[in-house]
Amino acid sequence: MRHVADIPYPQVKITLLAWNGKYLLKLEQGPLEQTYKVADLDLSGIAPPDVEIRQLLDDEFLAAAVARFQLMQQDMRAAFARHDLR
């Protein structure tokens, strides 16, 4: 797995990795992680792959990802509560 870039964003850590003909777009917030896979073949090839993938990270995508992290956190808290953990 090759590290391609760290992409700055205030609410989440974003890392772009290349692996096995795919790019992995990894978003992290605390103990939670979302990973999106983008195949080389899904890119147009007009611009460098990291440039095209950064275009996917528009305001709408990032707002939805941040909201999803909040839902993931709620799900985790609820699971812990159901089983009297923590």
N, CA, C and O atoms as a printed pandas DataFrame, in Angstrom:
     atom_number atom_name residue_name chain_id  residue_number  x_coord  y_coord  z_coord
0              1         N          MET        A               1    0.852   -1.164    0.000
1              2        CA          MET        A               1    0.000    0.000    0.000
2              3         C          MET        A               1    0.903    1.233    0.000
3              4         O          MET        A               1    1.846    1.334    0.784
4              5         N          ARG        A               2    0.590    2.159   -0.893
5              6        CA          ARG        A               2    1.414    3.350   -1.038
6              7         C          ARG        A               2    0.633    4.576   -0.579
7              8         O          ARG        A               2   -0.506    4.795   -0.993
8              9         N          HIS        A               3    1.260    5.367    0.279
9             10        CA          HIS        A               3    0.672    6.620    0.734
10            11         C          HIS        A               3    0.811    7.638   -0.385
11            12         O          HIS        A               3    1.918    7.899   -0.855
12            13         N          VAL        A               4   -0.311    8.217   -0.816
13            14        CA          VAL        A               4   -0.297    9.192   -1.905
14            15         C          VAL        A               4   -0.344   10.608   -1.361
15            16         O          VAL        A               4    0.424   11.470   -1.789
16            17         N          ALA        A               5   -1.256   10.849   -0.407
17            18        CA          ALA        A               5   -1.399   12.219    0.100
18            19         C          ALA        A               5   -2.192   12.240    1.392
19            20         O          ALA        A               5   -3.038   11.381    1.642
20            21         N          ASP        A               6   -1.899   13.240    2.204
21            22        CA          ASP        A               6   -2.758   13.632    3.315
22            23         C          ASP        A               6   -3.498   14.866    2.827
23            24         O          ASP        A               6   -2.886   15.813    2.333
24            25         N          ILE        A               7   -4.806   14.850    2.965
25            26        CA          ILE        A               7   -5.621   15.943    2.449
26            27         C          ILE        A               7   -6.185   16.712    3.635
27            28         O          ILE        A               7   -6.954   16.157    4.419
28            29         N          PRO        A               8   -5.819   17.972    3.778
29            30        CA          PRO        A               8   -6.254   18.732    4.943
30            31         C          PRO        A               8   -7.763   18.995    4.941
31            32         O          PRO        A               8   -8.351   19.380    3.930
32            33         N          TYR        A               9   -8.355   18.775    6.096
33            34        CA          TYR        A               9   -9.760   19.102    6.326
34            35         C          TYR        A               9   -9.926   19.198    7.834
35            36         O          TYR        A               9   -9.473   18.308    8.554
36            37         N          PRO        A              10  -10.561   20.251    8.330
37            38        CA          PRO        A              10  -10.561   20.476    9.782
38            39         C          PRO        A              10  -11.304   19.433   10.615
39            40         O          PRO        A              10  -10.922   19.189   11.759
40            41         N          GLN        A              11  -12.340   18.819   10.082
41            42        CA          GLN        A              11  -13.171   17.942   10.907
42            43         C          GLN        A              11  -12.781   16.472   10.869
43            44         O          GLN        A              11  -13.157   15.711   11.761
44            45         N          VAL        A              12  -12.042   16.065    9.862
45            46        CA          VAL        A              12  -11.626   14.668    9.751
46            47         C          VAL        A              12  -10.221   14.590    9.175
47            48         O          VAL        A              12   -9.768   15.499    8.479
48            49         N          LYS        A              13   -9.543   13.497    9.474
49            50        CA          LYS        A              13   -8.247   13.228    8.854
50            51         C          LYS        A              13   -8.530   12.474    7.558
51            52         O          LYS        A              13   -9.234   11.464    7.567
52            53         N          ILE        A              14   -7.987   12.958    6.453
53            54        CA          ILE        A              14   -8.216   12.328    5.156
54            55         C          ILE        A              14   -6.876   11.870    4.595
55            56         O          ILE        A              14   -5.937   12.657    4.474
56            57         N          THR        A              15   -6.803   10.586    4.255
57            58        CA          THR        A              15   -5.591   10.006    3.691
58            59         C          THR        A              15   -5.947    9.333    2.373
59            60         O          THR        A              15   -6.941    8.613    2.279
60            61         N          LEU        A              16   -5.131    9.571    1.367
61            62        CA          LEU        A              16   -5.300    8.920    0.073
62            63         C          LEU        A              16   -4.190    7.897   -0.090
63            64         O          LEU        A              16   -3.006    8.223    0.000
64            65         N          LEU        A              17   -4.594    6.643   -0.333
65            66        CA          LEU        A              17   -3.654    5.538   -0.495
66            67         C          LEU        A              17   -3.875    4.889   -1.858
67            68         O          LEU        A              17   -4.980    4.935   -2.399
68            69         N          ALA        A              18   -2.836    4.292   -2.408
69            70        CA          ALA        A              18   -2.953    3.529   -3.654
70            71         C          ALA        A              18   -2.633    2.078   -3.332
71            72         O          ALA        A              18   -1.663    1.781   -2.635
72            73         N          TRP        A              19   -3.473    1.167   -3.858
73            74        CA          TRP        A              19   -3.264   -0.243   -3.565
74            75         C          TRP        A              19   -4.010   -1.102   -4.576
75            76         O          TRP        A              19   -5.218   -0.951   -4.758
76            77         N          ASN        A              20   -3.299   -1.990   -5.221
77            78        CA          ASN        A              20   -3.897   -3.034   -6.049
78            79         C          ASN        A              20   -4.865   -2.492   -7.113
79            80         O          ASN        A              20   -5.972   -3.009   -7.262
80            81         N          GLY        A              21   -4.454   -1.467   -7.840
81            82        CA          GLY        A              21   -5.300   -0.921   -8.895
82            83         C          GLY        A              21   -6.443   -0.062   -8.415
83            84         O          GLY        A              21   -7.351    0.265   -9.179
84            85         N          LYS        A              22   -6.398    0.307   -7.141
85            86        CA          LYS        A              22   -7.457    1.134   -6.564
86            87         C          LYS        A              22   -6.832    2.253   -5.745
87            88         O          LYS        A              22   -5.684    2.169   -5.309
88            89         N          TYR        A              23   -7.609    3.286   -5.554
89            90        CA          TYR        A              23   -7.248    4.331   -4.606
90            91         C          TYR        A              23   -8.197    4.198   -3.425
91            92         O          TYR        A              23   -9.407    4.053   -3.599
92            93         N          LEU        A              24   -7.643    4.249   -2.243
93            94        CA          LEU        A              24   -8.437    4.182   -1.021
94            95         C          LEU        A              24   -8.470    5.575   -0.416
95            96         O          LEU        A              24   -7.430    6.174   -0.142
96            97         N          LEU        A              25   -9.655    6.071   -0.216
97            98        CA          LEU        A              25   -9.860    7.370    0.388
98            99         C          LEU        A              25  -10.314    7.107    1.816
99           100         O          LEU        A              25  -11.459    6.716    2.045
100          101         N          LYS        A              26   -9.424    7.320    2.773
101          102        CA          LYS        A              26   -9.689    6.966    4.166
102          103         C          LYS        A              26   -9.965    8.233    4.968
103          104         O          LYS        A              26   -9.137    9.144    5.014
104          105         N          LEU        A              27  -11.132    8.281    5.598
105          106        CA          LEU        A              27  -11.524    9.393    6.453
106          107         C          LEU        A              27  -11.573    8.874    7.882
107          108         O          LEU        A              27  -12.167    7.829    8.148
108          109         N          GLU        A              28  -10.953    9.599    8.796
109          110        CA          GLU        A              28  -10.913    9.182   10.198
110          111         C          GLU        A              28  -11.357   10.328   11.095
111          112         O          GLU        A              28  -11.013   11.490   10.875
112          113         N          GLN        A              29  -12.128    9.968   12.106
113          114        CA          GLN        A              29  -12.528   10.917   13.137
114          115         C          GLN        A              29  -12.525   10.149   14.453
115          116         O          GLN        A              29  -13.399    9.319   14.703
116          117         N          GLY        A              30  -11.536   10.435   15.285
117          118        CA          GLY        A              30  -11.395    9.695   16.536
118          119         C          GLY        A              30  -11.228    8.213   16.246
119          120         O          GLY        A              30  -10.397    7.834   15.421
120          121         N          PRO        A              31  -12.019    7.356   16.926
121          122        CA          PRO        A              31  -11.870    5.909   16.734
122          123         C          PRO        A              31  -12.634    5.365   15.519
123          124         O          PRO        A              31  -12.613    4.162   15.261
124          125         N          LEU        A              32  -13.298    6.240   14.787
125          126        CA          LEU        A              32  -14.123    5.803   13.661
126          127         C          LEU        A              32  -13.426    6.049   12.332
127          128         O          LEU        A              32  -12.600    6.953   12.205
128          129         N          GLU        A              33  -13.772    5.229   11.342
129          130        CA          GLU        A              33  -13.126    5.310   10.031
130          131         C          GLU        A              33  -14.134    4.986    8.929
131          132         O          GLU        A              33  -14.960    4.084    9.070
132          133         N          GLN        A              34  -14.050    5.731    7.841
133          134        CA          GLN        A              34  -14.799    5.438    6.623
134          135         C          GLN        A              34  -13.775    5.292    5.503
135          136         O          GLN        A              34  -12.865    6.111    5.380
136          137         N          THR        A              35  -13.922    4.256    4.692
137          138        CA          THR        A              35  -13.011    4.051    3.573
138          139         C          THR        A              35  -13.818    3.904    2.291
139          140         O          THR        A              35  -14.785    3.145    2.230
140          141         N          TYR        A              36  -13.408    4.636    1.282
141          142        CA          TYR        A              36  -14.038    4.589   -0.031
142          143         C          TYR        A              36  -12.998    4.111   -1.034
143          144         O          TYR        A              36  -11.865    4.592   -1.036
144          145         N          LYS        A              37  -13.380    3.165   -1.885
145          146        CA          LYS        A              37  -12.466    2.632   -2.898
146          147         C          LYS        A              37  -12.842    3.208   -4.262
147          148         O          LYS        A              37  -14.011    3.226   -4.648
148          149         N          VAL        A              38  -11.831    3.671   -4.971
149          150        CA          VAL        A              38  -12.028    4.204   -6.317
150          151         C          VAL        A              38  -11.086    3.439   -7.243
151          152         O          VAL        A              38   -9.867    3.507   -7.084
152          153         N          ALA        A              39  -11.641    2.721   -8.197
153          154        CA          ALA        A              39  -10.825    1.954   -9.139
154          155         C          ALA        A              39  -10.127    2.894  -10.115
155          156         O          ALA        A              39  -10.676    3.921  -10.513
156          157         N          ASP        A              40   -8.920    2.528  -10.486
157          158        CA          ASP        A              40   -8.182    3.283  -11.510
158          159         C          ASP        A              40   -9.043    3.493  -12.753
159          160         O          ASP        A              40   -9.041    4.571  -13.348
160          161         N          LEU        A              41   -9.773    2.458  -13.135
161          162        CA          LEU        A              41  -10.578    2.504  -14.356
162          163         C          LEU        A              41  -11.758    3.468  -14.260
163          164         O          LEU        A              41  -12.317    3.863  -15.284
164          165         N          ASP        A              42  -12.141    3.852  -13.041
165          166        CA          ASP        A              42  -13.244    4.797  -12.867
166          167         C          ASP        A              42  -12.810    6.244  -13.066
167          168         O          ASP        A              42  -13.649    7.142  -13.142
168          169         N          LEU        A              43  -11.521    6.467  -13.147
169          170        CA          LEU        A              43  -11.006    7.821  -13.339
170          171         C          LEU        A              43  -10.849    8.099  -14.828
171          172         O          LEU        A              43  -10.640    7.178  -15.618
172          173         N          SER        A              44  -10.948    9.356  -15.206
173          174        CA          SER        A              44  -10.901    9.712  -16.628
174          175         C          SER        A              44   -9.500    9.656  -17.213
175          176         O          SER        A              44   -9.334    9.414  -18.409
176          177         N          GLY        A              45   -8.493    9.877  -16.380
177          178        CA          GLY        A              45   -7.125    9.905  -16.872
178          179         C          GLY        A              45   -6.720   11.246  -17.450
179          180         O          GLY        A              45   -5.578   11.421  -17.875
180          181         N          ILE        A              46   -7.642   12.194  -17.469
181          182        CA          ILE        A              46   -7.343   13.528  -17.994
182          183         C          ILE        A              46   -6.402   14.272  -17.055
183          184         O          ILE        A              46   -5.456   14.928  -17.493
184          185         N          ALA        A              47   -6.674   14.162  -15.769
185          186        CA          ALA        A              47   -5.832   14.793  -14.747
186          187         C          ALA        A              47   -5.156   13.685  -13.947
187          188         O          ALA        A              47   -5.584   12.533  -14.016
188          189         N          PRO        A              48   -4.115   14.009  -13.193
189          190        CA          PRO        A              48   -3.498   12.994  -12.332
190          191         C          PRO        A              48   -4.543   12.407  -11.370
191          192         O          PRO        A              48   -5.462   13.113  -10.955
192          193         N          PRO        A              49   -4.411   11.130  -11.017
193          194        CA          PRO        A              49   -5.413   10.476  -10.167
194          195         C          PRO        A              49   -5.691   11.214   -8.860
195          196         O          PRO        A              49   -6.848   11.330   -8.456
196          197         N          ASP        A              50   -4.654   11.714   -8.195
197          198        CA          ASP        A              50   -4.910   12.386   -6.921
198          199         C          ASP        A              50   -5.717   13.662   -7.121
199          200         O          ASP        A              50   -6.488   14.043   -6.240
200          201         N          VAL        A              51   -5.557   14.324   -8.251
201          202        CA          VAL        A              51   -6.337   15.530   -8.541
202          203         C          VAL        A              51   -7.800   15.158   -8.766
203          204         O          VAL        A              51   -8.698   15.818   -8.242
204          205         N          GLU        A              52   -8.041   14.114   -9.537
205          206        CA          GLU        A              52   -9.419   13.684   -9.790
206          207         C          GLU        A              52  -10.105   13.235   -8.506
207          208         O          GLU        A              52  -11.272   13.555   -8.280
208          209         N          ILE        A              53   -9.399   12.507   -7.677
209          210        CA          ILE        A              53  -10.003   12.020   -6.438
210          211         C          ILE        A              53  -10.297   13.181   -5.496
211          212         O          ILE        A              53  -11.318   13.167   -4.809
212          213         N          ARG        A              54   -9.436   14.171   -5.449
213          214        CA          ARG        A              54   -9.700   15.350   -4.613
214          215         C          ARG        A              54  -10.975   16.066   -5.064
215          216         O          ARG        A              54  -11.659   16.681   -4.245
216          217         N          GLN        A              55  -11.298   15.993   -6.345
217          218        CA          GLN        A              55  -12.527   16.617   -6.840
218          219         C          GLN        A              55  -13.764   15.961   -6.222
219          220         O          GLN        A              55  -14.794   16.613   -6.050
220          221         N          LEU        A              56  -13.660   14.680   -5.892
221          222        CA          LEU        A              56  -14.782   13.993   -5.253
222          223         C          LEU        A              56  -15.078   14.558   -3.870
223          224         O          LEU        A              56  -16.203   14.462   -3.379
224          225         N          LEU        A              57  -14.073   15.142   -3.251
225          226        CA          LEU        A              57  -14.208   15.648   -1.885
226          227         C          LEU        A              57  -14.806   17.050   -1.877
227          228         O          LEU        A              57  -14.227   17.985   -1.324
228          229         N          ASP        A              58  -15.965   17.179   -2.494
229          230        CA          ASP        A              58  -16.617   18.485   -2.511
230          231         C          ASP        A              58  -17.363   18.711   -1.198
231          232         O          ASP        A              58  -17.421   17.823   -0.347
232          233         N          ASP        A              59  -17.929   19.901   -1.042
233          234        CA          ASP        A              59  -18.603   20.260    0.210
234          235         C          ASP        A              59  -19.727   19.291    0.560
235          236         O          ASP        A              59  -19.890   18.917    1.721
236          237         N          GLU        A              60  -20.495   18.888   -0.436
237          238        CA          GLU        A              60  -21.625   17.984   -0.189
238          239         C          GLU        A              60  -21.148   16.622    0.311
239          240         O          GLU        A              60  -21.702   16.085    1.271
240          241         N          PHE        A              61  -20.130   16.064   -0.330
241          242        CA          PHE        A              61  -19.590   14.767    0.083
242          243         C          PHE        A              61  -19.045   14.841    1.505
243          244         O          PHE        A              61  -19.343   13.979    2.331
244          245         N          LEU        A              62  -18.248   15.867    1.792
245          246        CA          LEU        A              62  -17.624   15.966    3.113
246          247         C          LEU        A              62  -18.648   16.234    4.206
247          248         O          LEU        A              62  -18.515   15.706    5.310
248          249         N          ALA        A              63  -19.665   17.041    3.927
249          250        CA          ALA        A              63  -20.718   17.283    4.921
250          251         C          ALA        A              63  -21.453   15.984    5.237
251          252         O          ALA        A              63  -21.760   15.713    6.398
252          253         N          ALA        A              64  -21.737   15.184    4.216
253          254        CA          ALA        A              64  -22.409   13.899    4.434
254          255         C          ALA        A              64  -21.520   12.946    5.222
255          256         O          ALA        A              64  -22.008   12.226    6.093
256          257         N          ALA        A              65  -20.231   12.933    4.930
257          258        CA          ALA        A              65  -19.305   12.053    5.653
258          259         C          ALA        A              65  -19.219   12.444    7.123
259          260         O          ALA        A              65  -19.213   11.575    7.995
260          261         N          VAL        A              66  -19.153   13.740    7.404
261          262        CA          VAL        A              66  -19.095   14.204    8.796
262          263         C          VAL        A              66  -20.391   13.830    9.516
263          264         O          VAL        A              66  -20.349   13.377   10.660
264          265         N          ALA        A              67  -21.536   14.013    8.866
265          266        CA          ALA        A              67  -22.818   13.628    9.469
266          267         C          ALA        A              67  -22.857   12.121    9.718
267          268         O          ALA        A              67  -23.387   11.673   10.735
268          269         N          ARG        A              68  -22.303   11.343    8.799
269          270        CA          ARG        A              68  -22.262    9.884    8.954
270          271         C          ARG        A              68  -21.423    9.494   10.170
271          272         O          ARG        A              68  -21.766    8.552   10.884
272          273         N          PHE        A              69  -20.330   10.210   10.406
273          274        CA          PHE        A              69  -19.527    9.939   11.599
274          275         C          PHE        A              69  -20.363   10.142   12.863
275          276         O          PHE        A              69  -20.248    9.368   13.814
276          277         N          GLN        A              70  -21.192   11.166   12.877
277          278        CA          GLN        A              70  -22.043   11.404   14.048
278          279         C          GLN        A              70  -23.007   10.242   14.250
279          280         O          GLN        A              70  -23.228    9.805   15.380
280          281         N          LEU        A              71  -23.585    9.738   13.154
281          282        CA          LEU        A              71  -24.486    8.587   13.251
282          283         C          LEU        A              71  -23.742    7.335   13.702
283          284         O          LEU        A              71  -24.264    6.553   14.496
284          285         N          MET        A              72  -22.540    7.148   13.204
285          286        CA          MET        A              72  -21.732    5.993   13.612
286          287         C          MET        A              72  -21.445    6.054   15.110
287          288         O          MET        A              72  -21.513    5.038   15.803
288          289         N          GLN        A              73  -21.126    7.241   15.603
289          290        CA          GLN        A              73  -20.844    7.407   17.032
290          291         C          GLN        A              73  -22.089    7.084   17.858
291          292         O          GLN        A              73  -21.999    6.424   18.893
292          293         N          GLN        A              74  -23.248    7.553   17.395
293          294        CA          GLN        A              74  -24.500    7.251   18.100
294          295         C          GLN        A              74  -24.757    5.745   18.120
295          296         O          GLN        A              74  -25.158    5.197   19.146
296          297         N          ASP        A              75  -24.530    5.086   17.003
297          298        CA          ASP        A              75  -24.721    3.631   16.931
298          299         C          ASP        A              75  -23.802    2.907   17.911
299          300         O          ASP        A              75  -24.221    1.966   18.586
300          301         N          MET        A              76  -22.557    3.347   17.983
301          302        CA          MET        A              76  -21.594    2.706   18.879
302          303         C          MET        A              76  -21.993    2.914   20.338
303          304         O          MET        A              76  -21.955    1.979   21.137
304          305         N          ARG        A              77  -22.375    4.142   20.679
305          306        CA          ARG        A              77  -22.813    4.421   22.057
306          307         C          ARG        A              77  -24.022    3.573   22.424
307          308         O          ARG        A              77  -24.092    3.028   23.526
308          309         N          ALA        A              78  -24.979    3.461   21.498
309          310        CA          ALA        A              78  -26.182    2.672   21.760
310          311         C          ALA        A              78  -25.838    1.197   21.961
311          312         O          ALA        A              78  -26.409    0.545   22.835
312          313         N          ALA        A              79  -24.922    0.670   21.170
313          314        CA          ALA        A              79  -24.517   -0.733   21.318
314          315         C          ALA        A              79  -23.847   -0.960   22.669
315          316         O          ALA        A              79  -24.117   -1.958   23.339
316          317         N          PHE        A              80  -22.975   -0.037   23.070
317          318        CA          PHE        A              80  -22.337   -0.154   24.383
318          319         C          PHE        A              80  -23.388   -0.112   25.489
319          320         O          PHE        A              80  -23.320   -0.888   26.442
320          321         N          ALA        A              81  -24.355    0.787   25.364
321          322        CA          ALA        A              81  -25.394    0.921   26.389
322          323         C          ALA        A              81  -26.255   -0.341   26.469
323          324         O          ALA        A              81  -26.608   -0.780   27.563
324          325         N          ARG        A              82  -26.593   -0.920   25.324
325          326        CA          ARG        A              82  -27.425   -2.131   25.322
326          327         C          ARG        A              82  -26.753   -3.285   26.045
327          328         O          ARG        A              82  -27.428   -4.158   26.591
328          329         N          HIS        A              83  -25.456   -3.294   26.050
329          330        CA          HIS        A              83  -24.717   -4.409   26.642
330          331         C          HIS        A              83  -23.998   -4.014   27.925
331          332         O          HIS        A              83  -23.096   -4.713   28.386
332          333         N          ASP        A              84  -24.410   -2.883   28.496
333          334        CA          ASP        A              84  -23.853   -2.392   29.762
334          335         C          ASP        A              84  -22.330   -2.335   29.748
335          336         O          ASP        A              84  -21.678   -2.701   30.726
336          337         N          LEU        A              85  -21.781   -1.885   28.659
337          338        CA          LEU        A              85  -20.335   -1.705   28.555
338          339         C          LEU        A              85  -20.019   -0.224   28.692
339          340         O          LEU        A              85  -20.797    0.643   28.296
340          341         N          ARG        A              86  -18.872    0.029   29.256
341          342        CA          ARG        A              86  -18.393    1.400   29.470
342          343         C          ARG        A              86  -19.427    2.198   30.170
343          344         O          ARG        A              86  -19.215    3.380   30.442
